[in-house]
């Protein structure tokens, strides 16, 4: 029997606000000088402390809801979600349940075979983050600096049928959050976390079987590996006549396995009830429209425009638009360059990204400005320098800065199109290598690239490759006679 997975994702993202969700403590817990310093009676759950809703967090949550094509609830409420963990100081979490700020949205994703799939977004709701636990050998330490930081939860419907589609959905949600400026997307710091709800069923069936939930996946790699493992684990259980148990799982990245943490809670286990200390949020049509005006051009729209305006392929456009800073850099270079956009993309996706990765530099902090990069691309495209010389110049710009024209002059990198100079080098190469010439003329055509490599070496990479190729073909043809 063939099986298919049924996947729903919950994405938790911390909101970039100055203060916490229900108090005035700093939300920047990463820069706190010591544990348990960004705290107050409210976020540590002391008796009598009263919460107040963070206005900025509410605006950011509504912005995300609109970007995900959701309806904004003009009347939405907070609820108490009761559970007792050491990282939850109040013994409950203030969240949203029956009336979240946004619901009934959708996002188009790729299922891994270039087919588009519409994944419905069930809800987008606001809650507060937990404290941070540090586990030692026989005890745990708790840091309440993170407790109360605004957290957004985005819950999809179980519409995803492949791991590839789950990855594409998660990637696109992360890109949207970063475009909106509501979350840094830095998963290594735990500000964005995935939880995958997974079950499997026979292909062609429409039943929903018992599901498991994999908690706190903090990378795309972990999401893919954990989902693939859990799908295979459940299929094996059914094939052996067993029964999948509904439970919450953790992911052991070292061993590559899911591990049981506890039996899976249902909504009634949390004993939700309306938060008595917070009145309902009443949002006007005018307020919602004012938030809508803040929406930037989102990744999907930008991708479509890049394909249309710059004749890029879908994969080339998606590479650029997954990061707003990268897309902006590309557009700035194109605006300042005489070269085709495809040429700019080739150099940006190739050599520039290689230099950024090697130096562990973000595109926002690139030492090579769009103006300088455009100048360099144009010099290569106009054949003032060779492609290899362009790489040398770019490396110099990264390491020491400067002006491309000055670097070319100082390092004597200007490309030579003088046929006499190139012909002289080719004649010497062919005269000095009669054995290779004979092998080439006998049918070993792969030697042509070797000959071209010798030209590049003899001219120190300065020979115009098109002129050199033409003269080399001519020189070899003449030796057939």
CSV table of C-alpha atoms in Angstrom, one decimal, residues 13 34 92 140 156-157 181 193 195 309 322 373 437 471:
chain,number,residue,atom,x,y,z
A,13,UNK,CA,7.9,34.1,15.4
A,34,UNK,CA,22.7,39.0,33.0
A,92,UNK,CA,-0.6,30.0,32.3
A,140,UNK,CA,17.9,23.3,35.2
A,156,UNK,CA,-1.8,26.3,8.7
A,157,UNK,CA,-4.6,23.8,7.8
A,181,UNK,CA,10.3,43.8,9.3
A,193,UNK,CA,10.6,28.1,15.3
A,195,UNK,CA,6.3,22.7,14.7
A,309,UNK,CA,10.9,43.0,-16.1
A,322,UNK,CA,13.8,35.4,-0.7
A,373,UNK,CA,29.6,46.3,-8.4
A,437,UNK,CA,48.5,19.2,-32.0
A,471,UNK,CA,42.8,32.6,-33.7
